[in-house]
Structures are given as structure tokens and as C-alpha cells.
Coordinates of C-alpha atoms in Angstrom, one line a residue:
X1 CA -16.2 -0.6 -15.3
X2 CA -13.8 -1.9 -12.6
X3 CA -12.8 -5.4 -12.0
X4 CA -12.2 -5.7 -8.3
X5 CA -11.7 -9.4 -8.0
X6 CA -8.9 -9.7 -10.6
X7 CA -5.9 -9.5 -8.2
X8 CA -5.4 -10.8 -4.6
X9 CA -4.4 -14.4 -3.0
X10 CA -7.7 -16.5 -3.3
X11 CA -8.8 -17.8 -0.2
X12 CA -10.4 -21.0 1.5
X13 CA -13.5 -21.7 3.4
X14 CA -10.7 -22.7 6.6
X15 CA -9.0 -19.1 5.7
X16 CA -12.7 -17.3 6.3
X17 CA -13.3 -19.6 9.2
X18 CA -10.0 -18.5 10.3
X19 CA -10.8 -14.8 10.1
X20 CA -13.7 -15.2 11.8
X21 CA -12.2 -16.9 15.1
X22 CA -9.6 -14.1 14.9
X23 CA -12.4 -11.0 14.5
X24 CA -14.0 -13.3 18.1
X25 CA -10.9 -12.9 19.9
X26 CA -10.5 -9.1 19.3
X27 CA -14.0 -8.2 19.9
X28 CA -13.9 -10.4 23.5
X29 CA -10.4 -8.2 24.0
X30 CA -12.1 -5.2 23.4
X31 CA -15.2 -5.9 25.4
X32 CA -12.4 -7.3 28.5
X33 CA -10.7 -4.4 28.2
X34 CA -13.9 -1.7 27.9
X35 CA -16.7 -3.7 30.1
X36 CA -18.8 -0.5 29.8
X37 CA -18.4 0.1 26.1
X38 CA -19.7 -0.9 23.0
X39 CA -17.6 -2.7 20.2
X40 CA -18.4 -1.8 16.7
X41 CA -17.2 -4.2 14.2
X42 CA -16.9 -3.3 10.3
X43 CA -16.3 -5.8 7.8
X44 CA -17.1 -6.0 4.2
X45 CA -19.0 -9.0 2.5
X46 CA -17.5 -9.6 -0.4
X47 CA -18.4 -12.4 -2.5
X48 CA -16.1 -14.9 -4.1
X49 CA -12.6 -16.0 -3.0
X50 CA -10.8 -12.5 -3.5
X51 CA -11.3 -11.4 -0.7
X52 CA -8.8 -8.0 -0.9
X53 CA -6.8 -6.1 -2.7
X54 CA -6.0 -2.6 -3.9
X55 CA -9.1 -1.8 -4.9
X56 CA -11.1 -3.4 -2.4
X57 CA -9.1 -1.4 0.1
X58 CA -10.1 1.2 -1.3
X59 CA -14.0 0.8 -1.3
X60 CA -13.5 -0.3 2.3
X61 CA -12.1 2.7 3.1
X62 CA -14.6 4.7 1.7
X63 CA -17.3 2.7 3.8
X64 CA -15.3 3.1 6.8
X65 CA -15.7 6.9 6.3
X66 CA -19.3 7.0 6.3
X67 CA -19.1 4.3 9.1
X68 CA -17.3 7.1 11.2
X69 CA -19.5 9.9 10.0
X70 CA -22.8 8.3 11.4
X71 CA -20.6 8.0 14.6
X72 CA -19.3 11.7 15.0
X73 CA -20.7 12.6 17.9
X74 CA -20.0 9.9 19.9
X75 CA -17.0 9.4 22.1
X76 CA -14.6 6.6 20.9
X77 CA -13.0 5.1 24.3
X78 CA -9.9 4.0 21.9
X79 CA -8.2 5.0 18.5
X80 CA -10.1 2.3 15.8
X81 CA -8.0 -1.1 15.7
X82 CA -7.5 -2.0 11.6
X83 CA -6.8 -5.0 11.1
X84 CA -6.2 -6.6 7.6
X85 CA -5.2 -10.0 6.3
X86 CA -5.9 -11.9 3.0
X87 CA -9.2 -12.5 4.5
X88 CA -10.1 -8.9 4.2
X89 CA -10.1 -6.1 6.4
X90 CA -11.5 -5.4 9.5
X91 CA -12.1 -2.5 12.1
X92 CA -12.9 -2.7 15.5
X93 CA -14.2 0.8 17.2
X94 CA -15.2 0.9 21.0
X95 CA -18.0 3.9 21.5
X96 CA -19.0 5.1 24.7
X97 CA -22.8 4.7 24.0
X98 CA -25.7 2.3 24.8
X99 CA -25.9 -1.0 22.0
X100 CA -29.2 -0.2 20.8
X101 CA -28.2 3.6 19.8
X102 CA -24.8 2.5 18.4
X103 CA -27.0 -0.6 16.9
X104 CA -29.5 1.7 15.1
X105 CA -26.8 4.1 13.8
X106 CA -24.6 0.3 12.6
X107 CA -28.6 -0.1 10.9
X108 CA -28.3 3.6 9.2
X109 CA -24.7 3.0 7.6
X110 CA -25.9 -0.4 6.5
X111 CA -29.5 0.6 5.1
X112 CA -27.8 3.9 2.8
X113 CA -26.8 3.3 -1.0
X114 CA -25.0 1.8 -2.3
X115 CA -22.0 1.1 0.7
X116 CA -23.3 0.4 3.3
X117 CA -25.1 -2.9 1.8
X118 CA -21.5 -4.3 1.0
X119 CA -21.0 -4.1 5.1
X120 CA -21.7 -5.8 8.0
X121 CA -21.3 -3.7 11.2
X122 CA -22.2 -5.9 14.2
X123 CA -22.7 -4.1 17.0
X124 CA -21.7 -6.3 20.7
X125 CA -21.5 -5.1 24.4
X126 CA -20.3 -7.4 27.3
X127 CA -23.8 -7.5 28.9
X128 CA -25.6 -8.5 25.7
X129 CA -23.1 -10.2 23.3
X130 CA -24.8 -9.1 20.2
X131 CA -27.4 -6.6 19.0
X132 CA -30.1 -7.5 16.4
X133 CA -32.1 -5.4 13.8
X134 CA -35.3 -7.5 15.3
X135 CA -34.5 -6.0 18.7
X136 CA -35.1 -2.9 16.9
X137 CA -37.8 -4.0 15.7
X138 CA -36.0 -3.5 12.2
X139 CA -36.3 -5.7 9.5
X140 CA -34.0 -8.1 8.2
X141 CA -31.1 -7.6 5.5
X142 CA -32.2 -7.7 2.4
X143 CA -30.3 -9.4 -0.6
X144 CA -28.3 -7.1 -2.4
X145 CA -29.7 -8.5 -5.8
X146 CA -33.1 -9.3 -5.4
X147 CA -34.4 -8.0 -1.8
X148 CA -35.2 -11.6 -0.6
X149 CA -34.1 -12.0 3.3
X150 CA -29.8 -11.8 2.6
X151 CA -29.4 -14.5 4.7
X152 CA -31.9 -17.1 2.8
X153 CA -30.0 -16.0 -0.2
X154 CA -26.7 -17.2 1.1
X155 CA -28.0 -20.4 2.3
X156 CA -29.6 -21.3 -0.4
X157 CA -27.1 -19.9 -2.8
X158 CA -29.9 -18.1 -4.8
X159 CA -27.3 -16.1 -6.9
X160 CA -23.7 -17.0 -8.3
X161 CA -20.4 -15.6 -7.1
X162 CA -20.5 -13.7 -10.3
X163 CA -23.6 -12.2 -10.1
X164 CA -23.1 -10.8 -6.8
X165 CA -19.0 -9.9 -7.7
X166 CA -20.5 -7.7 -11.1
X167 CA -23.0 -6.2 -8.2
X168 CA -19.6 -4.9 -6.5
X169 CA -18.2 -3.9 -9.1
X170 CA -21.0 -1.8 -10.5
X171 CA -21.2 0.2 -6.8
X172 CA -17.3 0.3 -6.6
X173 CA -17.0 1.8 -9.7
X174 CA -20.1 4.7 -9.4
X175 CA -18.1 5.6 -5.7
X176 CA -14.6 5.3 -7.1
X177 CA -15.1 5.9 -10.9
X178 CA -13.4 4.1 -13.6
X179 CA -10.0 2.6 -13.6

């Protein structure tokens, strides 16, 4: 079975806190430069303070993929901005389509096995900052482990690093196969 999390630079709660001011800025620049687009933003959650490396590069990619696949059809209004740090990687896409549509295809990638549960593909337009699986009428996220709201999970910190990094590697290695 693969190990994903036994290379990379381990990083800090103020190194994630970081990354996320940074993902901020580029989605605002994206929704400043496209006022009538939607921004589609792809990041992976991985658990634990490895947050990339070869392999998890890899798996990202392969989610990316079927990120793009559910978008096919749709007109991109720029070339996909990748951007990737010790934090992770990220991708920023900016679809010429209504946030609910782009928000219930973002719900489709998320929702399939086993990849798209590793994601999180926020979906934001400049009118309405950020689309919601309740204004779907969708339900929440489920916990990858257990199916409890992902969220209360977290919080709560129902399950350890461990457990959820093992749940990684188990997915990453039936979509990429052994070492």
C-alpha cells in the first residue's frame, strides 16, 4: 500500500492560514478580472502536516482530471491558474456559466468515489461570494470515515490524523496502484 505522507516539508497551522489568505486574493483577482464569470477553486484536504509531495501531486492531478471532465462543455474564460506551494496545490478555473450549475457539477465531482471526497471545489461569483450545497438544497459533506456531517468531524476532531492519512492512502493507492 502507498505511504503518501512520508516525504514533504511539514507545515504549520500559520503556513495553512497562509495558504488560505493567498487562495482569497486569487479568487478576488479572478472574480475583478471576470465580473461575469464564475471561479472554480480545487483544493485537496489532506490530513496531517504533509501537505504535498510527489505522490500527492499525483493524486491531485488525477482529481483535477475528473474536475475538468464534469466541466467539458463549458466555456473556460481563461487557461486554469495552478498554483502550488508546501501548502499544497491549488487550481483556480473561471467558467462562463451560472454559480448554481457550475455549483452542482463542483457537488458531482465531490459526491463520486473515491476522489472527489479528498476535494473541496468551492464554487464563487462576484454577485454571490460563495455557493452552498444547502442552496441546492444538497446535503452536507459527509465524513470521509464515518459519514457524520465532515465538518462536525473536524471540529470536534472525531478521528486522528492517522486514521484519516491511512484513508488517503488506501484511495491513492486503488487510483494509482502500488509503489
Amino acid at each position: 500500500m502507498r505511504d503518501l505522507f512520508t516525504a514533504g516539508t511539514p507545515q504549520t497551522i500559520a503556513d495553512v492560514l497562509h495558504s488560505k489568505d493567498e487562495r482569497v486574493w486569487q479568487q478576488q483577482q479572478l472574480l475583478n478580472q471576470f465580473p461575469q464569470g464564475t471561479v472554480v477553486a480545487l483544493k485537496m484536504n489532506v490530513p496531517g502536516p504533509i501537505k504535498t509531495n510527489a505522490q500527492l501531486q499525483d493524486l491531485f492531478a488525477v482529481g483535477k482530471q475528473q474536475l475538468e471532465a464534469k466541466f467539458q462543455d463549458v466555456t473556460q474564460l481563461q487557461a486554469p491558474v495552478v498554483t502550488t506551494t508546501n501548502a499544497g496545490t491549488e487550481v483556480f478555473y473561471v467558467f462562463a456559466e451560472a454559480g448554481l450549475a457550475a455549483k452542482r457539477r463542483a457537488i458531482a465531482f465531490e459526491d463520486q468515489e473515491p476522489v472527489g471526497r479528498l476535494f473541496d471545489a468551492d464554487v464563487l461569483m462576484r454577485d454571490h461570494q460563495h455557493y452552498s450545497r444547502s442552496e441546492l438544497g444538497d446535503s452536507v459533506r459527509r465524513c470521509f470515515l464515518c459519514e457524520r456531517p465532515a465538518k462536525e468531524c473536524g471540529r470536534n476532531r472525531t478521528h486522528s490524523v492517522a486514521e484519516l492519512q491511512a484513508y488517503f492512502n488506501r484511495i491513492a493507492t486503488e487510483v494509482l496502484g502500488d509503489d
